[in-house]
mmCIF file of C-alpha atoms and ligand atoms in Angstrom:
data_model
loop_
_atom_site.group_PDB
_atom_site.id
_atom_site.type_symbol
_atom_site.label_atom_id
_atom_site.label_comp_id
_atom_site.label_asym_id
_atom_site.label_seq_id
_atom_site.Cartn_x
_atom_site.Cartn_y
_atom_site.Cartn_z
ATOM 1 C CA MET A 1 -40.959 -85.898 106.068
ATOM 2 C CA SER A 2 -38.476 -83.188 107.096
ATOM 3 C CA GLU A 3 -39.441 -79.535 106.880
ATOM 4 C CA ILE A 4 -37.027 -78.952 104.009
ATOM 5 C CA ASP A 5 -38.285 -81.918 102.010
ATOM 6 C CA ALA A 6 -41.859 -80.727 102.502
ATOM 7 C CA LEU A 7 -40.887 -77.278 101.227
ATOM 8 C CA ASN A 8 -39.056 -78.722 98.242
ATOM 9 C CA GLN A 9 -42.064 -80.843 97.371
ATOM 10 C CA GLN A 10 -44.313 -77.809 97.720
ATOM 11 C CA LEU A 11 -42.023 -75.951 95.363
ATOM 12 C CA SER A 12 -42.047 -78.677 92.738
ATOM 13 C CA VAL A 13 -45.857 -78.984 92.905
ATOM 14 C CA LEU A 14 -46.121 -75.227 92.558
ATOM 15 C CA GLN A 15 -43.743 -75.210 89.601
ATOM 16 C CA GLN A 16 -45.663 -77.986 87.881
ATOM 17 C CA GLU A 17 -48.993 -76.334 88.533
ATOM 18 C CA ALA A 18 -47.722 -72.955 87.287
ATOM 19 C CA LEU A 19 -46.200 -74.422 84.119
ATOM 20 C CA THR A 20 -49.474 -76.206 83.306
ATOM 21 C CA ALA A 21 -51.410 -72.991 83.873
ATOM 22 C CA PHE A 22 -49.023 -71.054 81.606
ATOM 23 C CA THR A 23 -49.491 -73.457 78.721
ATOM 24 C CA ALA A 24 -53.268 -73.331 79.170
ATOM 25 C CA ALA A 25 -53.395 -69.515 79.010
ATOM 26 C CA THR A 26 -55.049 -68.327 75.800
ATOM 27 C CA ASP A 27 -54.093 -64.670 75.815
ATOM 28 C CA VAL A 28 -51.485 -62.263 77.105
ATOM 29 C CA ALA A 29 -53.872 -60.800 79.684
ATOM 30 C CA ALA A 30 -54.379 -64.245 81.260
ATOM 31 C CA LEU A 31 -50.588 -64.666 81.463
ATOM 32 C CA THR A 32 -50.182 -61.350 83.263
ATOM 33 C CA GLU A 33 -52.713 -62.543 85.803
ATOM 34 C CA LEU A 34 -50.773 -65.795 86.274
ATOM 35 C CA ARG A 35 -47.519 -63.900 86.730
ATOM 36 C CA VAL A 36 -49.107 -61.966 89.602
ATOM 37 C CA ARG A 37 -50.586 -65.126 91.073
ATOM 38 C CA TYR A 38 -47.309 -67.131 91.148
ATOM 39 C CA LEU A 39 -44.480 -64.609 91.140
ATOM 40 C CA GLY A 40 -46.147 -61.494 92.558
ATOM 41 C CA LYS A 41 -45.386 -59.958 95.975
ATOM 42 C CA LYS A 42 -48.352 -61.754 97.467
ATOM 43 C CA GLY A 43 -48.072 -64.714 95.137
ATOM 44 C CA SER A 44 -47.687 -68.452 95.777
ATOM 45 C CA LEU A 45 -43.893 -68.384 95.738
ATOM 46 C CA THR A 46 -43.797 -65.696 98.441
ATOM 47 C CA GLU A 47 -46.207 -67.879 100.369
ATOM 48 C CA VAL A 48 -43.744 -70.815 100.202
ATOM 49 C CA LEU A 49 -40.918 -68.587 101.318
ATOM 50 C CA LYS A 50 -42.804 -67.842 104.488
ATOM 51 C CA GLY A 51 -42.138 -71.446 105.535
ATOM 52 C CA VAL A 52 -38.361 -70.867 105.333
ATOM 53 C CA GLY A 53 -38.453 -69.283 108.769
ATOM 54 C CA LYS A 54 -39.121 -72.694 110.283
ATOM 55 C CA LEU A 55 -35.913 -74.148 108.867
ATOM 56 C CA ALA A 56 -32.583 -74.445 110.523
ATOM 57 C CA PRO A 57 -30.325 -71.516 109.547
ATOM 58 C CA GLU A 58 -27.949 -73.717 107.446
ATOM 59 C CA GLU A 59 -30.874 -75.122 105.520
ATOM 60 C CA ARG A 60 -32.196 -71.698 104.546
ATOM 61 C CA PRO A 61 -29.721 -70.924 101.748
ATOM 62 C CA VAL A 62 -30.414 -74.350 100.240
ATOM 63 C CA ILE A 63 -34.114 -73.726 99.960
ATOM 64 C CA GLY A 64 -33.413 -70.136 98.919
ATOM 65 C CA GLN A 65 -31.483 -71.481 95.968
ATOM 66 C CA SER A 66 -34.362 -73.822 95.057
ATOM 67 C CA VAL A 67 -36.807 -70.908 95.194
ATOM 68 C CA ASN A 68 -34.547 -68.873 92.920
ATOM 69 C CA ILE A 69 -34.376 -71.726 90.436
ATOM 70 C CA VAL A 70 -38.180 -72.083 90.423
ATOM 71 C CA LYS A 71 -38.488 -68.323 90.012
ATOM 72 C CA GLN A 72 -36.133 -68.428 87.063
ATOM 73 C CA VAL A 73 -37.854 -71.418 85.477
ATOM 74 C CA LEU A 74 -41.274 -69.810 85.848
ATOM 75 C CA GLY A 75 -39.979 -66.442 84.671
ATOM 76 C CA ASN A 76 -38.523 -67.993 81.523
ATOM 77 C CA ALA A 77 -41.622 -70.056 80.882
ATOM 78 C CA LEU A 78 -43.773 -66.938 81.227
ATOM 79 C CA ARG A 79 -41.651 -64.957 78.802
ATOM 80 C CA GLU A 80 -41.765 -67.757 76.249
ATOM 81 C CA ALA A 81 -45.497 -68.211 76.597
ATOM 82 C CA GLU A 82 -45.951 -64.468 76.299
ATOM 83 C CA ILE A 83 -43.903 -64.274 73.090
ATOM 84 C CA ALA A 84 -45.843 -67.213 71.619
ATOM 85 C CA LEU A 85 -49.203 -65.673 72.503
ATOM 86 C CA GLN A 86 -48.172 -62.264 71.189
ATOM 87 C CA GLU A 87 -47.221 -63.925 67.946
ATOM 88 C CA VAL A 88 -50.629 -65.636 67.776
ATOM 89 C CA GLU A 89 -52.433 -62.401 68.523
ATOM 90 C CA THR A 90 -50.470 -60.536 65.854
ATOM 91 C CA GLN A 91 -51.295 -63.256 63.341
ATOM 92 C CA GLN A 92 -54.972 -63.072 64.253
ATOM 93 C CA ARG A 93 -54.982 -59.319 63.814
ATOM 94 C CA ILE A 94 -53.256 -59.619 60.445
ATOM 95 C CA GLU A 95 -55.830 -62.205 59.380
ATOM 96 C CA ALA A 96 -58.696 -59.983 60.464
ATOM 97 C CA GLU A 97 -57.373 -56.874 58.736
ATOM 98 C CA ARG A 98 -55.991 -58.628 55.749
ATOM 99 C CA ILE A 99 -56.174 -56.817 52.418
ATOM 100 C CA ASP A 100 -56.390 -59.129 49.479
ATOM 101 C CA VAL A 101 -54.433 -57.292 46.826
ATOM 102 C CA THR A 102 -55.427 -59.865 44.221
ATOM 103 C CA LEU A 103 -59.120 -59.012 44.630
ATOM 104 C CA SER A 104 -60.331 -57.035 41.646
ATOM 105 C CA GLY A 105 -61.300 -53.453 42.525
ATOM 106 C CA ARG A 106 -64.815 -52.131 42.754
ATOM 107 C CA SER A 107 -65.348 -50.219 39.569
ATOM 108 C CA ARG A 108 -67.482 -47.125 39.564
ATOM 109 C CA THR A 109 -69.415 -46.506 36.409
ATOM 110 C CA ARG A 110 -68.745 -43.048 35.138
ATOM 111 C CA GLY A 111 -71.161 -41.176 32.953
ATOM 112 C CA SER A 112 -70.124 -40.005 29.535
ATOM 113 C CA LYS A 113 -70.930 -37.128 27.283
ATOM 114 C CA HIS A 114 -74.067 -37.619 25.225
ATOM 115 C CA PRO A 115 -73.170 -38.396 21.583
ATOM 116 C CA VAL A 116 -75.127 -35.353 20.402
ATOM 117 C CA GLN A 117 -73.182 -33.100 22.764
ATOM 118 C CA THR A 118 -69.928 -34.653 21.554
ATOM 119 C CA GLY A 119 -70.950 -33.942 17.957
ATOM 120 C CA LEU A 120 -72.018 -30.397 18.818
ATOM 121 C CA ASP A 121 -68.690 -29.718 20.548
ATOM 122 C CA GLU A 122 -66.666 -31.210 17.695
ATOM 123 C CA MET A 123 -68.552 -29.176 15.085
ATOM 124 C CA THR A 124 -68.357 -25.932 17.041
ATOM 125 C CA ALA A 125 -64.621 -26.447 17.564
ATOM 126 C CA ILE A 126 -63.981 -26.795 13.815
ATOM 127 C CA PHE A 127 -65.572 -23.376 13.285
ATOM 128 C CA THR A 128 -63.848 -21.661 16.201
ATOM 129 C CA GLN A 129 -60.549 -22.961 14.803
ATOM 130 C CA MET A 130 -61.453 -21.170 11.561
ATOM 131 C CA GLY A 131 -61.933 -17.954 13.553
ATOM 132 C CA PHE A 132 -65.706 -17.961 14.076
ATOM 133 C CA ASP A 133 -67.020 -16.588 17.385
ATOM 134 C CA ILE A 134 -69.619 -18.526 19.370
ATOM 135 C CA ALA A 135 -73.021 -16.902 19.922
ATOM 136 C CA GLU A 136 -76.112 -18.174 21.682
ATOM 137 C CA GLY A 137 -79.727 -17.131 21.682
ATOM 138 C CA PRO A 138 -82.854 -17.986 23.686
ATOM 139 C CA GLU A 139 -84.821 -21.167 23.001
ATOM 140 C CA ILE A 140 -88.046 -19.304 23.756
ATOM 141 C CA GLU A 141 -88.234 -16.779 20.955
ATOM 142 C CA ASP A 142 -90.624 -14.171 19.614
ATOM 143 C CA GLU A 143 -92.059 -14.180 16.118
ATOM 144 C CA PHE A 144 -89.935 -11.213 15.110
ATOM 145 C CA HIS A 145 -86.586 -13.006 15.531
ATOM 146 C CA ASN A 146 -87.775 -16.470 14.467
ATOM 147 C CA PHE A 147 -89.731 -15.264 11.405
ATOM 148 C CA ASP A 148 -90.252 -11.574 10.561
ATOM 149 C CA ALA A 149 -86.638 -10.418 10.682
ATOM 150 C CA LEU A 150 -85.720 -13.493 8.653
ATOM 151 C CA ASN A 151 -87.897 -12.281 5.803
ATOM 152 C CA ILE A 152 -90.775 -14.604 6.698
ATOM 153 C CA PRO A 153 -93.814 -12.274 7.012
ATOM 154 C CA PRO A 154 -96.989 -13.500 8.825
ATOM 155 C CA GLU A 155 -98.785 -14.623 5.662
ATOM 156 C CA HIS A 156 -95.732 -16.463 4.344
ATOM 157 C CA PRO A 157 -96.349 -20.192 3.727
ATOM 158 C CA ALA A 158 -92.946 -21.030 5.244
ATOM 159 C CA ARG A 159 -94.364 -19.944 8.565
ATOM 160 C CA ALA A 160 -96.984 -22.690 8.476
ATOM 161 C CA MET A 161 -94.429 -25.228 7.255
ATOM 162 C CA HIS A 162 -92.313 -24.773 10.347
ATOM 163 C CA ASP A 163 -94.539 -26.884 12.660
ATOM 164 C CA THR A 164 -94.049 -24.341 15.402
ATOM 165 C CA PHE A 165 -94.793 -24.891 19.082
ATOM 166 C CA PHE A 166 -96.431 -21.702 20.360
ATOM 167 C CA LEU A 167 -96.469 -20.888 24.058
ATOM 168 C CA LYS A 168 -99.639 -19.983 25.823
ATOM 169 C CA ASP A 169 -99.227 -16.789 27.722
ATOM 170 C CA ASP A 170 -100.489 -17.464 31.277
ATOM 171 C CA GLU A 171 -102.335 -14.170 31.512
ATOM 172 C CA ASP A 172 -103.846 -14.462 28.056
ATOM 173 C CA ALA A 173 -104.951 -18.020 28.699
ATOM 174 C CA ASN A 174 -107.395 -16.794 31.324
ATOM 175 C CA VAL A 175 -109.053 -13.969 29.397
ATOM 176 C CA ALA A 176 -111.561 -14.138 26.592
ATOM 177 C CA GLU A 177 -110.061 -13.700 23.116
ATOM 178 C CA SER A 178 -111.816 -10.357 22.650
ATOM 179 C CA GLU A 179 -110.173 -9.040 25.827
ATOM 180 C CA ALA A 180 -106.656 -10.235 25.034
ATOM 181 C CA LYS A 181 -104.127 -7.420 24.865
ATOM 182 C CA PRO A 182 -103.498 -6.648 21.197
ATOM 183 C CA GLU A 183 -99.845 -5.813 21.885
ATOM 184 C CA ALA A 184 -99.188 -9.211 23.534
ATOM 185 C CA LYS A 185 -96.433 -10.881 21.528
ATOM 186 C CA PRO A 186 -96.968 -14.590 20.987
ATOM 187 C CA MET A 187 -93.905 -16.499 22.103
ATOM 188 C CA LEU A 188 -92.707 -19.758 20.594
ATOM 189 C CA LEU A 189 -89.997 -22.386 20.805
ATOM 190 C CA ARG A 190 -87.488 -21.421 18.120
ATOM 191 C CA THR A 191 -87.816 -23.661 15.080
ATOM 192 C CA HIS A 192 -84.228 -23.074 13.955
ATOM 193 C CA THR A 193 -81.028 -21.339 15.071
ATOM 194 C CA SER A 194 -81.345 -18.677 12.356
ATOM 195 C CA PRO A 195 -82.826 -16.134 14.851
ATOM 196 C CA VAL A 196 -79.346 -16.056 16.407
ATOM 197 C CA GLN A 197 -78.176 -14.453 13.133
ATOM 198 C CA ILE A 198 -80.575 -11.598 13.862
ATOM 199 C CA ARG A 199 -79.693 -11.326 17.543
ATOM 200 C CA ALA A 200 -75.938 -11.414 16.878
ATOM 201 C CA MET A 201 -76.148 -8.808 14.095
ATOM 202 C CA GLN A 202 -78.377 -6.567 16.242
ATOM 203 C CA HIS A 203 -75.864 -6.892 19.045
ATOM 204 C CA PHE A 204 -72.937 -5.914 16.797
ATOM 205 C CA MET A 205 -74.887 -2.921 15.478
ATOM 206 C CA GLU A 206 -75.784 -1.766 18.988
ATOM 207 C CA GLU A 207 -72.148 -2.033 19.989
ATOM 208 C CA ARG A 208 -71.229 -0.152 16.794
ATOM 209 C CA VAL A 209 -69.041 -3.004 15.621
ATOM 210 C CA GLU A 210 -68.494 -3.079 11.867
ATOM 211 C CA PRO A 211 -68.280 -6.324 9.855
ATOM 212 C CA PRO A 212 -66.519 -8.718 9.372
ATOM 213 C CA PHE A 213 -68.769 -10.834 11.581
ATOM 214 C CA SER A 214 -68.009 -14.552 11.749
ATOM 215 C CA VAL A 215 -70.370 -16.422 14.023
ATOM 216 C CA VAL A 216 -71.140 -20.026 14.949
ATOM 217 C CA ALA A 217 -74.320 -20.569 16.979
ATOM 218 C CA PRO A 218 -74.959 -24.062 18.319
ATOM 219 C CA GLY A 219 -78.219 -24.859 20.091
ATOM 220 C CA ARG A 220 -81.479 -26.647 20.628
ATOM 221 C CA VAL A 221 -84.484 -26.158 18.357
ATOM 222 C CA TYR A 222 -88.067 -27.454 18.361
ATOM 223 C CA ARG A 223 -90.551 -28.650 15.787
ATOM 224 C CA CYS A 224 -93.781 -30.523 16.140
ATOM 225 C CA ASP A 225 -92.587 -33.736 14.459
ATOM 226 C CA TYR A 226 -91.618 -37.281 15.527
ATOM 227 C CA ASP A 227 -90.460 -40.259 13.438
ATOM 228 C CA VAL A 228 -87.304 -42.190 12.426
ATOM 229 C CA THR A 229 -85.585 -39.016 11.239
ATOM 230 C CA HIS A 230 -87.425 -36.307 13.211
ATOM 231 C CA SER A 231 -87.606 -35.450 16.887
ATOM 232 C CA PRO A 232 -89.628 -32.571 18.422
ATOM 233 C CA MET A 233 -86.375 -31.325 19.951
ATOM 234 C CA PHE A 234 -83.118 -31.453 18.057
ATOM 235 C CA HIS A 235 -79.916 -29.466 17.612
ATOM 236 C CA GLN A 236 -78.627 -27.165 14.949
ATOM 237 C CA VAL A 237 -75.413 -25.322 14.320
ATOM 238 C CA GLU A 238 -75.896 -22.001 12.563
ATOM 239 C CA VAL A 239 -72.916 -20.425 10.847
ATOM 240 C CA PHE A 240 -72.736 -17.064 9.134
ATOM 241 C CA LYS A 241 -70.265 -14.534 7.916
ATOM 242 C CA VAL A 242 -70.798 -10.915 6.891
ATOM 243 C CA ASP A 243 -68.127 -8.783 5.251
ATOM 244 C CA HIS A 244 -67.341 -6.812 2.110
ATOM 245 C CA ASP A 245 -67.611 -9.054 -0.947
ATOM 246 C CA VAL A 246 -68.508 -12.337 0.702
ATOM 247 C CA SER A 247 -69.453 -14.787 -2.045
ATOM 248 C CA LEU A 248 -70.748 -18.306 -2.603
ATOM 249 C CA ALA A 249 -67.127 -19.358 -3.059
ATOM 250 C CA HIS A 250 -66.458 -18.480 0.606
ATOM 251 C CA LEU A 251 -69.510 -20.481 1.622
ATOM 252 C CA LYS A 252 -68.353 -23.477 -0.355
ATOM 253 C CA GLY A 253 -64.790 -23.251 0.954
ATOM 254 C CA VAL A 254 -65.924 -23.114 4.596
ATOM 255 C CA LEU A 255 -68.365 -25.995 4.040
ATOM 256 C CA LYS A 256 -65.775 -28.131 2.321
ATOM 257 C CA HIS A 257 -63.231 -27.622 5.095
ATOM 258 C CA PHE A 258 -65.821 -28.244 7.793
ATOM 259 C CA LEU A 259 -67.219 -31.425 6.257
ATOM 260 C CA SER A 260 -63.918 -33.057 5.430
ATOM 261 C CA THR A 261 -62.630 -32.235 8.932
ATOM 262 C CA TYR A 262 -65.749 -33.553 10.672
ATOM 263 C CA PHE A 263 -65.987 -36.743 8.587
ATOM 264 C CA GLU A 264 -62.195 -37.144 8.554
ATOM 265 C CA LYS A 265 -62.130 -37.680 4.809
ATOM 266 C CA ASP A 266 -62.222 -35.631 1.661
ATOM 267 C CA LEU A 267 -65.898 -35.689 0.709
ATOM 268 C CA PRO A 268 -67.353 -34.360 -2.530
ATOM 269 C CA ILE A 269 -70.013 -31.688 -1.939
ATOM 270 C CA ARG A 270 -72.744 -30.347 -4.152
ATOM 271 C CA LEU A 271 -74.851 -27.201 -3.849
ATOM 272 C CA ARG A 272 -78.375 -27.756 -5.151
ATOM 273 C CA PRO A 273 -80.594 -24.708 -5.816
ATOM 274 C CA HIS A 274 -83.308 -24.389 -3.184
ATOM 275 C CA TYR A 275 -85.488 -21.804 -1.524
ATOM 276 C CA PHE A 276 -85.199 -20.223 1.913
ATOM 277 C CA PRO A 277 -86.853 -16.863 2.590
ATOM 278 C CA PHE A 278 -83.763 -15.576 4.418
ATOM 279 C CA THR A 279 -81.148 -16.407 1.788
ATOM 280 C CA GLU A 280 -80.861 -15.501 -1.880
ATOM 281 C CA PRO A 281 -79.656 -17.452 -3.703
ATOM 282 C CA SER A 282 -80.269 -20.491 -1.533
ATOM 283 C CA ALA A 283 -78.855 -23.961 -1.811
ATOM 284 C CA GLU A 284 -79.250 -27.282 -0.166
ATOM 285 C CA VAL A 285 -75.926 -28.960 0.375
ATOM 286 C CA ASP A 286 -75.345 -32.637 -0.330
ATOM 287 C CA ILE A 287 -72.294 -34.717 0.486
ATOM 288 C CA GLY A 288 -71.150 -37.814 -1.404
ATOM 289 C CA CYS A 289 -72.740 -40.745 0.424
ATOM 290 C CA VAL A 290 -70.452 -41.747 3.311
ATOM 291 C CA PHE A 291 -71.741 -45.331 3.171
ATOM 292 C CA CYS A 292 -71.262 -46.243 -0.501
ATOM 293 C CA SER A 293 -68.782 -43.503 -1.551
ATOM 294 C CA GLY A 294 -71.245 -42.297 -4.173
ATOM 295 C CA LYS A 295 -71.991 -45.639 -5.823
ATOM 296 C CA GLY A 296 -75.595 -45.615 -4.637
ATOM 297 C CA CYS A 297 -77.055 -47.543 -1.713
ATOM 298 C CA ARG A 298 -80.145 -47.898 0.462
ATOM 299 C CA ILE A 299 -79.192 -44.934 2.696
ATOM 300 C CA CYS A 300 -78.727 -42.465 -0.188
ATOM 301 C CA LYS A 301 -81.661 -44.047 -2.038
ATOM 302 C CA GLY A 302 -79.386 -44.962 -4.938
ATOM 303 C CA SER A 303 -78.436 -41.340 -5.705
ATOM 304 C CA GLY A 304 -74.919 -41.383 -4.248
ATOM 305 C CA TRP A 305 -75.690 -38.067 -2.459
ATOM 306 C CA ILE A 306 -77.001 -37.248 1.013
ATOM 307 C CA GLU A 307 -78.613 -33.923 1.859
ATOM 308 C CA ILE A 308 -77.172 -32.423 4.994
ATOM 309 C CA LEU A 309 -77.888 -28.730 5.349
ATOM 310 C CA GLY A 310 -79.497 -25.550 4.092
ATOM 311 C CA SER A 311 -77.447 -22.560 3.041
ATOM 312 C CA GLY A 312 -77.290 -19.435 0.959
ATOM 313 C CA MET A 313 -76.279 -15.803 0.692
ATOM 314 C CA ILE A 314 -77.972 -13.759 3.411
ATOM 315 C CA HIS A 315 -80.982 -11.980 1.922
ATOM 316 C CA PRO A 316 -80.551 -8.169 1.730
ATOM 317 C CA ASN A 317 -83.825 -7.776 3.662
ATOM 318 C CA VAL A 318 -82.304 -9.723 6.567
ATOM 319 C CA LEU A 319 -79.173 -7.558 6.640
ATOM 320 C CA ASN A 320 -81.293 -4.422 6.398
ATOM 321 C CA SER A 321 -83.652 -5.557 9.177
ATOM 322 C CA THR A 322 -80.732 -5.401 11.600
ATOM 323 C CA GLY A 323 -79.402 -2.125 10.223
ATOM 324 C CA ILE A 324 -76.544 -3.524 8.155
ATOM 325 C CA ASP A 325 -76.172 -1.781 4.793
ATOM 326 C CA SER A 326 -76.781 -4.525 2.239
ATOM 327 C CA GLU A 327 -75.266 -2.274 -0.450
ATOM 328 C CA LYS A 328 -71.943 -2.341 1.374
ATOM 329 C CA PHE A 329 -71.926 -5.804 2.884
ATOM 330 C CA SER A 330 -72.867 -9.325 1.945
ATOM 331 C CA GLY A 331 -72.831 -12.595 3.807
ATOM 332 C CA PHE A 332 -73.360 -16.299 3.684
ATOM 333 C CA ALA A 333 -75.250 -18.442 6.177
ATOM 334 C CA PHE A 334 -75.994 -22.073 6.712
ATOM 335 C CA GLY A 335 -77.707 -24.203 9.284
ATOM 336 C CA LEU A 336 -77.082 -27.883 9.844
ATOM 337 C CA GLY A 337 -78.832 -30.586 11.812
ATOM 338 C CA VAL A 338 -76.447 -31.968 14.421
ATOM 339 C CA GLU A 339 -78.202 -35.309 14.986
ATOM 340 C CA ARG A 340 -78.225 -35.993 11.270
ATOM 341 C CA LEU A 341 -74.485 -35.481 10.912
ATOM 342 C CA VAL A 342 -73.711 -37.574 14.019
ATOM 343 C CA MET A 343 -75.954 -40.355 12.635
ATOM 344 C CA LEU A 344 -74.092 -40.301 9.317
ATOM 345 C CA LYS A 345 -70.669 -40.257 10.952
ATOM 346 C CA GLN A 346 -71.444 -42.987 13.486
ATOM 347 C CA GLY A 347 -73.788 -45.106 11.343
ATOM 348 C CA ILE A 348 -76.775 -44.680 13.701
ATOM 349 C CA PRO A 349 -79.959 -45.869 11.981
ATOM 350 C CA ASP A 350 -82.700 -44.217 14.062
ATOM 351 C CA LEU A 351 -82.729 -40.671 15.426
ATOM 352 C CA ARG A 352 -84.924 -41.685 18.357
ATOM 353 C CA LEU A 353 -82.019 -43.702 19.833
ATOM 354 C CA PHE A 354 -80.479 -40.389 20.900
ATOM 355 C CA PHE A 355 -83.386 -39.543 23.161
ATOM 356 C CA GLU A 356 -84.499 -42.906 24.534
ATOM 357 C CA ASN A 357 -81.537 -42.887 26.931
ATOM 358 C CA ASP A 358 -80.872 -46.610 26.702
ATOM 359 C CA VAL A 359 -77.574 -46.840 28.592
ATOM 360 C CA ARG A 360 -76.310 -49.606 26.284
ATOM 361 C CA PHE A 361 -76.499 -47.180 23.370
ATOM 362 C CA LEU A 362 -75.120 -44.226 25.326
ATOM 363 C CA ARG A 363 -72.226 -46.317 26.704
ATOM 364 C CA ARG A 364 -71.293 -47.521 23.241
ATOM 365 C CA MET A 365 -71.436 -44.060 21.714
ATOM 366 C CA GLY A 366 -70.187 -42.140 24.754
ATOM 367 C CA SER A 367 -66.861 -40.403 24.953
HETATM 368 N N1 LIG B 1 -82.737 -22.336 9.162
HETATM 369 C C1 LIG B 1 -82.791 -23.296 8.085
HETATM 370 C C2 LIG B 1 -83.513 -24.540 8.578
HETATM 371 O O1 LIG B 1 -83.638 -24.724 9.761
HETATM 372 C C3 LIG B 1 -81.411 -23.661 7.606
HETATM 373 C C4 LIG B 1 -80.686 -22.513 6.994
HETATM 374 C C5 LIG B 1 -79.864 -21.705 7.757
HETATM 375 C C6 LIG B 1 -80.813 -22.259 5.638
HETATM 376 C C7 LIG B 1 -79.187 -20.655 7.178
HETATM 377 C C8 LIG B 1 -80.144 -21.230 5.051
HETATM 378 C C9 LIG B 1 -79.321 -20.433 5.841
HETATM 379 O O2 LIG B 1 -83.934 -25.354 7.786
#
């Protein structure tokens, strides 16, 4: 075989070998390596060219042309293979990072306001819209604000009826009764929000503010009691107004507006004579049964009325105890149980549901 034929054969073997290798390459990096191996400065094609020196001068351009063709063929094949592999790699990356927009999102469960808090906020807002100012007092109270100043002296039977939680003073707990400091004031968990009446009025007097005072005092209260309708901790909203010539008519008007706004319907109300030491006259307030519209049902025990709060005209002794002249001013006050009103509005049968924290209940009632 002539030199030139041998070279041509070498070239065609090389081309075949290179093309096979290109198709076998599985990634772009492998192709780059192959490019160096076949077409690089020290690659196989250069190697073949070295043999050209042995040829006769007129044969050289012939083989040169063949080499150029092989170079071109291999170059094209490489570019094509590269494009194909790049395409594959891009596809693989897209697959790996793929975001399935049809997949439903991961929902995060959000907490909600406790139904009692919702009720408390709604009730307070109705009063602030009527111009009442919000006041708060401590949950740990002394006997003066919880009882004495509210016209409930120590021997008063109402004091025993309040099922009060008294606090043990740490210091007193460790000394014998005979050694206990006589001036130590027993502290207690307030049994109602009425002590805020005293604190608010005292505050106004200290600041030398003259009536009118219009106050709404929402908060937690405590009584030693637990059944379907009683919890040792519950919430009250206390409302009072002091001014010249405040009358029962004002009390009734405020109550009527509050109740029809809260229950979102015009409800009949009834004031039933009652007794509270801190109001005179006193009345318990009933609303027409929200379940049977007054016809009589199991909830209202057939009467058509449901008792919802205690009220009355502030007793002169209470006004006087804070330094307000009961000859010049009068006032009304009432205190309502928040849980009870929320139960009536939402049709909740058992008060204890509020405090068991069963998420199914809270989720259903939450807002
Ligand atoms: N403090 C009373 C109670 O808890 C309610 C009340 C408040 C009654 C104000 C009259 C006036 O039962």
